[in-house]
XYZ file of C-alpha atoms in Angstrom:
487
model
C 0.000 0.000 0.000
C 2.783 2.440 0.881
C 5.169 1.607 -1.959
C 3.349 -0.046 -4.857
C -0.354 0.237 -5.614
C -0.347 -3.189 -7.308
C 0.067 -4.783 -3.863
C 3.762 -5.643 -4.013
C 5.992 -4.418 -1.233
C 9.312 -2.751 -1.839
C 10.828 -4.094 1.388
C 9.897 -7.272 3.225
C 12.581 -7.356 5.897
C 11.414 -5.796 9.142
C 13.522 -4.986 12.135
C 11.714 -4.336 15.382
C 13.900 -2.075 17.423
C 14.046 -2.598 21.148
C 12.375 -0.024 23.364
C 14.813 1.934 25.465
C 14.442 1.777 29.233
C 12.838 4.896 30.668
C 15.325 7.394 32.063
C 15.454 11.143 32.461
C 16.626 12.578 29.157
C 16.445 16.002 27.558
C 15.681 17.110 24.023
C 19.375 17.955 23.729
C 20.156 14.257 24.231
C 17.940 13.534 21.205
C 20.189 15.767 19.023
C 17.526 18.406 18.350
C 18.712 21.857 17.283
C 19.097 24.588 19.903
C 16.470 26.896 18.352
C 13.899 24.113 18.629
C 14.843 23.279 22.226
C 14.561 26.983 23.145
C 11.130 27.159 21.513
C 9.959 24.073 23.417
C 11.285 25.590 26.639
C 9.159 28.726 26.131
C 6.154 26.394 25.805
C 7.027 24.705 29.106
C 8.055 21.443 27.398
C 11.445 20.504 28.848
C 11.673 16.718 28.659
C 10.499 14.280 25.991
C 7.737 11.771 26.640
C 8.573 8.052 26.135
C 7.219 7.953 22.569
C 9.204 11.095 21.693
C 12.353 9.740 23.334
C 12.160 6.514 21.319
C 10.830 7.672 17.940
C 12.651 11.001 17.359
C 16.179 9.482 17.060
C 14.910 6.757 14.698
C 13.171 9.295 12.446
C 16.226 11.581 12.439
C 18.262 8.535 11.347
C 16.032 8.143 8.292
C 13.934 5.159 9.368
C 10.273 4.506 8.627
C 8.408 4.436 11.929
C 5.264 3.042 13.548
C 4.469 4.598 16.925
C 1.649 3.351 19.147
C 0.946 4.912 22.530
C -1.963 6.026 24.680
C -3.814 9.209 23.859
C -2.206 12.239 25.463
C 1.294 10.748 25.220
C 2.787 13.379 22.879
C 2.538 11.549 19.531
C 2.210 14.731 17.430
C 5.521 16.205 18.589
C 7.131 12.774 18.132
C 6.871 13.283 14.365
C 6.653 17.099 14.154
C 10.029 17.777 15.819
C 12.201 15.549 13.588
C 10.329 16.744 10.482
C 11.004 20.393 11.393
C 14.662 19.656 12.108
C 15.159 17.958 8.727
C 13.115 20.642 6.947
C 15.299 23.531 8.053
C 18.498 21.695 7.122
C 17.311 22.048 3.513
C 14.029 24.003 3.357
C 11.735 23.535 0.357
C 8.077 22.835 -0.316
C 6.169 20.592 -0.251
C 8.453 18.835 2.264
C 5.997 16.890 4.451
C 2.432 15.619 4.059
C 0.408 14.746 7.165
C -2.891 12.913 6.642
C -5.566 12.768 9.352
C -9.094 11.293 9.460
C -10.845 14.431 10.791
C -10.825 18.138 10.016
C -10.490 19.216 13.640
C -7.406 17.063 14.116
C -5.868 18.550 10.953
C -6.195 22.079 12.352
C -4.766 20.993 15.706
C -1.701 19.358 14.120
C -1.165 22.502 12.055
C -1.243 24.593 15.243
C 1.433 22.402 16.855
C 3.685 22.694 13.803
C 3.207 26.475 13.820
C 3.891 26.973 17.511
C 7.233 25.162 17.251
C 8.254 26.151 13.725
C 7.189 29.811 13.620
C 10.593 30.949 14.930
C 12.247 29.418 11.859
C 9.751 30.775 9.309
C 7.594 27.694 8.774
C 4.927 27.877 6.041
C 2.112 25.361 6.389
C -1.451 24.886 5.196
C -4.541 22.865 6.105
C -6.470 21.172 3.274
C -9.853 19.867 4.485
C -13.445 19.767 3.299
C -15.901 22.547 4.054
C -13.470 25.252 2.913
C -13.108 27.072 -0.425
C -11.242 24.847 -2.924
C -10.022 27.729 -5.095
C -8.317 29.431 -2.141
C -6.818 26.100 -1.082
C -5.517 25.531 -4.618
C -3.782 28.913 -4.592
C -2.103 28.114 -1.253
C -0.927 24.703 -2.524
C 0.506 26.375 -5.638
C 2.773 28.432 -3.347
C 4.435 25.173 -2.147
C 4.153 25.443 1.654
C 6.668 23.431 3.671
C 4.060 21.271 5.432
C 0.597 20.221 4.222
C -1.866 18.815 6.768
C -4.896 17.300 5.037
C -7.852 14.963 5.168
C -7.694 12.317 2.393
C -10.949 13.245 0.647
C -10.204 16.905 0.013
C -6.544 16.338 -0.948
C -7.581 13.633 -3.439
C -10.095 16.115 -4.928
C -7.280 18.630 -5.501
C -5.011 16.013 -7.083
C -7.767 14.966 -9.489
C -8.952 18.475 -10.400
C -5.815 20.629 -10.731
C -2.100 20.458 -11.557
C -0.844 23.604 -9.821
C 1.149 21.663 -7.207
C 3.120 18.434 -6.883
C 3.796 15.936 -4.112
C 6.671 14.280 -6.001
C 9.363 15.856 -3.816
C 7.962 15.186 -0.355
C 10.433 13.782 2.166
C 7.914 12.674 4.826
C 4.473 11.063 4.711
C 2.708 10.896 8.089
C -0.522 9.030 8.797
C -1.834 10.241 12.149
C -4.556 8.082 13.713
C -3.354 5.504 11.175
C -5.725 2.778 12.387
C -8.718 4.926 11.395
C -7.201 5.992 8.057
C -6.455 2.393 7.070
C -9.678 0.702 8.187
C -11.179 0.912 4.670
C -13.255 4.101 4.444
C -10.474 6.108 2.764
C -9.058 3.431 0.429
C -9.889 5.128 -2.886
C -8.655 8.541 -1.760
C -5.440 7.049 -0.348
C -4.731 5.266 -3.645
C -5.029 8.598 -5.472
C -2.697 10.293 -2.978
C -0.093 7.494 -2.853
C 0.078 7.457 -6.659
C 1.220 11.099 -6.522
C 4.000 10.469 -3.966
C 7.652 9.609 -4.608
C 8.790 6.045 -3.886
C 11.759 7.318 -1.906
C 10.421 8.882 1.286
C 10.019 8.268 5.001
C 6.639 6.905 6.060
C 5.541 7.503 9.652
C 2.423 5.911 11.191
C 1.097 6.965 14.590
C -1.910 5.641 16.480
C -3.279 5.083 19.959
C -4.211 1.491 19.139
C -2.339 -1.236 17.268
C -4.533 -3.083 14.740
C -4.077 -6.080 12.441
C -3.653 -3.685 9.505
C -0.779 -1.859 11.201
C 0.843 -5.194 12.085
C 0.557 -6.283 8.444
C 2.105 -3.043 7.177
C 4.928 -3.411 9.656
C 5.702 -6.844 8.195
C 5.273 -6.326 4.441
C 4.897 -2.722 3.313
C 7.516 -0.577 5.030
C 11.282 -0.481 4.694
C 13.030 -1.737 7.839
C 10.704 0.239 10.147
C 11.357 1.239 13.727
C 8.421 0.040 15.812
C 7.515 1.562 19.158
C 4.606 0.574 21.333
C 4.072 1.811 24.876
C 5.189 -0.917 27.328
C 2.050 -0.794 29.512
C -0.584 -3.537 29.183
C -3.263 -0.996 30.070
C -4.532 0.906 27.018
C -5.864 3.876 29.016
C -3.702 5.964 31.343
C -3.469 5.166 35.064
C -4.594 8.692 36.037
C -8.012 8.088 34.429
C -10.878 7.182 36.788
C -13.267 5.057 34.668
C -16.837 4.553 35.860
C -20.258 3.493 34.623
C -23.900 4.103 35.517
C -26.569 1.446 34.907
C -29.724 3.074 33.570
C -32.852 2.076 31.638
C -32.949 3.622 28.137
C -36.069 5.627 29.027
C -34.331 7.632 31.781
C -30.792 7.775 30.375
C -30.883 11.514 29.621
C -32.190 12.277 33.126
C -29.171 10.463 34.594
C -26.906 12.405 32.230
C -28.343 15.759 33.351
C -28.068 14.717 37.008
C -24.381 13.743 36.618
C -23.630 16.900 34.631
C -25.239 19.139 37.264
C -23.320 17.458 40.098
C -20.042 17.822 38.207
C -20.511 21.507 37.330
C -21.554 22.299 40.921
C -18.507 20.554 42.379
C -16.038 21.968 39.817
C -17.019 25.579 38.972
C -14.212 25.859 36.405
C -14.246 22.268 35.127
C -14.905 21.248 31.522
C -16.798 18.226 30.219
C -17.184 16.526 26.835
C -20.410 14.590 26.276
C -20.088 11.994 23.497
C -23.142 10.847 21.534
C -23.613 8.171 18.885
C -25.186 10.164 16.026
C -25.205 13.668 14.558
C -28.930 14.044 15.181
C -28.596 12.766 18.748
C -25.800 15.264 19.318
C -27.882 18.188 18.043
C -31.007 17.148 19.993
C -29.057 16.754 23.237
C -27.305 20.095 22.716
C -30.615 21.935 22.197
C -32.236 20.166 25.175
C -29.333 20.965 27.516
C -29.439 24.633 26.516
C -33.151 24.800 27.329
C -32.409 23.175 30.715
C -29.879 25.900 31.534
C -26.615 24.238 30.454
C -24.804 26.413 27.881
C -22.873 24.153 25.497
C -21.237 23.911 22.091
C -22.260 21.105 19.693
C -19.729 19.461 17.363
C -20.599 16.961 14.627
C -19.941 16.314 10.932
C -23.234 17.790 9.665
C -22.246 21.282 10.840
C -20.546 23.723 8.411
C -16.774 23.792 8.905
C -16.659 27.392 10.158
C -19.314 26.564 12.790
C -17.384 23.451 13.849
C -14.213 25.481 14.315
C -16.121 28.155 16.244
C -17.629 25.525 18.589
C -14.232 23.985 19.249
C -12.682 27.408 19.805
C -15.278 28.454 22.410
C -14.712 25.201 24.299
C -10.908 25.354 24.121
C -10.943 28.933 25.432
C -13.258 27.829 28.294
C -15.924 30.288 27.126
C -18.199 27.241 27.084
C -17.581 24.501 29.636
C -19.645 21.768 27.955
C -18.961 20.263 24.518
C -21.580 17.881 23.085
C -19.936 15.908 20.297
C -19.933 12.817 18.125
C -16.791 10.735 17.647
C -15.484 13.475 15.345
C -14.026 14.968 18.567
C -12.659 11.692 19.937
C -9.500 11.426 17.852
C -6.306 13.211 18.751
C -7.789 16.536 19.853
C -5.676 18.016 22.634
C -8.088 20.176 24.595
C -6.573 21.599 27.785
C -7.945 20.481 31.137
C -11.006 18.374 30.319
C -11.930 16.965 33.722
C -14.824 14.727 32.663
C -15.798 12.659 29.623
C -19.445 11.615 29.739
C -20.495 8.874 27.297
C -24.191 9.206 26.452
C -23.922 5.832 24.682
C -21.520 2.885 24.838
C -19.436 2.808 21.618
C -19.897 -0.415 19.639
C -16.132 -0.593 18.950
C -13.979 -0.786 22.119
C -11.173 1.252 20.506
C -13.644 4.142 20.029
C -14.157 4.116 23.800
C -10.372 4.390 24.248
C -10.234 7.423 21.967
C -13.206 9.098 23.664
C -11.910 8.787 27.210
C -8.476 9.824 25.985
C -9.734 13.426 25.808
C -9.246 13.630 29.587
C -6.351 12.669 31.913
C -3.807 13.939 29.390
C -0.123 14.744 29.936
C -0.088 13.258 33.447
C -3.188 15.111 34.679
C -6.068 13.297 36.365
C -9.515 12.890 34.846
C -12.765 10.943 35.008
C -14.864 9.117 32.408
C -18.461 8.061 33.120
C -20.358 5.855 30.667
C -24.143 5.462 30.704
C -24.881 1.752 30.276
C -28.344 0.408 29.407
C -29.569 -3.176 29.651
C -28.613 -3.650 25.975
C -24.971 -2.605 26.432
C -23.593 -5.151 28.915
C -21.712 -7.135 26.233
C -20.147 -3.914 24.902
C -18.831 -3.024 28.358
C -17.307 -6.505 28.686
C -15.471 -6.021 25.358
C -14.176 -2.614 26.484
C -12.918 -4.010 29.807
C -11.143 -6.820 27.973
C -9.337 -4.310 25.730
C -8.319 -1.817 28.428
C -7.429 -4.539 30.989
C -9.367 -2.568 33.608
C -12.773 -3.010 35.252
C -15.109 -0.015 35.147
C -16.287 1.062 38.609
C -19.968 1.660 39.419
C -20.654 5.392 39.838
C -22.974 6.028 42.810
C -26.096 8.055 41.939
C -29.187 9.138 43.851
C -32.200 7.750 41.996
C -34.798 9.930 43.808
C -32.968 13.063 42.591
C -32.949 11.691 39.038
C -36.690 10.957 39.133
C -37.388 14.525 40.291
C -36.027 15.953 37.027
C -37.268 13.162 34.723
C -40.384 14.981 33.467
C -38.516 18.242 32.873
C -35.764 16.465 30.909
C -38.272 14.443 28.848
C -40.169 17.604 27.859
C -36.910 19.360 26.898
C -35.925 16.424 24.666
C -39.309 16.336 22.902
C -39.180 20.081 22.283
C -35.609 19.771 20.963
C -36.669 17.070 18.488
C -39.558 19.251 17.273
C -37.215 22.217 16.792
C -34.766 20.056 14.870
C -37.498 18.708 12.579
C -38.497 22.281 11.836
C -34.894 22.968 10.754
C -35.050 20.125 8.149
C -32.063 18.381 9.733
C -32.721 15.017 8.064
C -33.187 16.628 4.640
C -29.838 18.443 4.911
C -28.203 15.210 6.067
C -29.534 13.425 2.952
C -28.240 16.201 0.676
C -24.776 15.972 2.245
C -24.815 12.180 1.876
C -25.706 12.371 -1.827
C -23.061 15.048 -2.395
C -20.418 12.850 -0.727
C -21.315 9.898 -2.977
C -21.111 12.075 -6.098
C -17.622 13.243 -5.087
C -16.643 9.563 -4.788
C -17.877 8.945 -8.346
C -20.915 6.913 -7.201
C -24.545 7.215 -8.280
C -26.624 8.087 -5.157
C -29.776 6.550 -6.678
C -28.014 3.231 -7.334
C -26.544 3.174 -3.826
C -29.974 3.957 -2.348
C -31.628 1.221 -4.452
C -29.068 -1.352 -3.241
C -29.617 -0.201 0.332
C -33.418 -0.598 -0.008
C -32.969 -4.058 -1.554
C -30.803 -5.188 1.371
C -33.371 -3.823 3.850
C -36.171 -5.724 2.055
C -34.110 -8.929 2.098
C -33.461 -8.521 5.827
C -37.166 -7.871 6.446
C -38.144 -10.949 4.408
C -35.595 -13.037 6.312
C -37.055 -11.832 9.634
C -40.620 -12.695 8.496
C -39.563 -16.186 7.413
C -37.748 -16.658 10.697
C -40.855 -15.453 12.562
C -43.101 -17.875 10.641
C -40.795 -20.790 11.462
C -40.715 -19.791 15.121
C -44.525 -19.510 15.144
C -44.914 -22.947 13.554
C -42.552 -24.503 16.115
C -44.521 -22.817 18.919
C -47.891 -24.081 17.565
C -46.548 -27.625 17.118
C -45.216 -27.525 20.667
C -48.593 -26.352 21.998
C -50.393 -29.159 20.096
C -48.037 -31.768 21.573
C -48.647 -30.395 25.089
C -52.445 -30.486 24.568
C -52.232 -34.050 23.195
C -50.169 -35.160 26.185
C -52.632 -33.524 28.594
C -55.637 -35.193 26.910
C -53.873 -38.570 26.902
C -53.046 -38.219 30.599
C -56.641 -37.297 31.422
């Protein structure tokens, strides 16, 4: 995948480098330039984290690299610092390409490059959807040193214009590589990789190691350095992980109760509430506002400028509550989030890891509370197996929850009515069709296939129901026959 699009690998030998024992080292020990060390010092960063200590020397020595460590472990600087050092030894553009799965993460990575590289005159740009393509094309034509992009928008530029080239890039970085390589971005990645030079350094960073990353380590990278955090526990030790058992019908009342208790006990604390869908996120945001909880929503159906504004108000602590989908769960480094509140249990355990990783970062403490319904027990078991930790039951006062149940239920119904009036579902459908068109697919054909599958599933359920009914009737007849015979 990284070398040849026909599936052949340019290098099959893999060396797994040993992880260095943890000791107190400085950035000077890692052979970083003085200007960079001084810049880090002004930011209050004086010693490298374990992933930085292990990966920076390998990258500076020209090796491909796979780095896996917990969220909040300093992965971004682990690749940004060596890239900046190599860039300013021989500055040109485009020198490095960083791909990320989400727009918000792209902007955050760009900020970290800027804050370290501004002293040396770094030029960078962010290429993501939701922004003007013409303006982006003009910026790319100026050959910035570093391009941070989402795969979809960058592939669009490569297919629609020839004002820039990626043939000279020295570094390709896939941040949150597990998400980028899970299949959703395959076509866009093929377009991008076809535009890249064969001779380059490829760096993959992720919070979780997956089978795909293991496969790439063995067949598709040239003698890569591999670092994985030594701990068996996927989440950090400073994170207090809890759950609340609740029926589905009163889940939001429990959420409001927990939120109120948290905000009362921590007047300056911040909380991220994660939801499962864009509509659920918007409904909950509207309902919480009507209940007296100012908040900022964040999901993929919002215009990009509104998404950035929401994130900005939360980061600046203007708003203490962020209601978000999993678009906010990956890589975002938001200062001092004291609580992550999961409105639903993620179906994939690794998504739970990324969600709760928004708190307890950089050695700080934090708490994560997950609302668990009677249908989610198996999901919690899968999460506990992955993180090698048992979630602790969060004590709650049911009478206090029941007191606010009616008020919360009314607020939710009113929020759903308001959202229907705003044609939320219609706009979602338009965005979905637009996305398919950009991928070269016919929305009507995709919809027809989807309907056909739904009909087949429905027919299968009916047939299953008929069989079950027949078995039940036969069983009842046998029982009646046995009773009559006995009598």
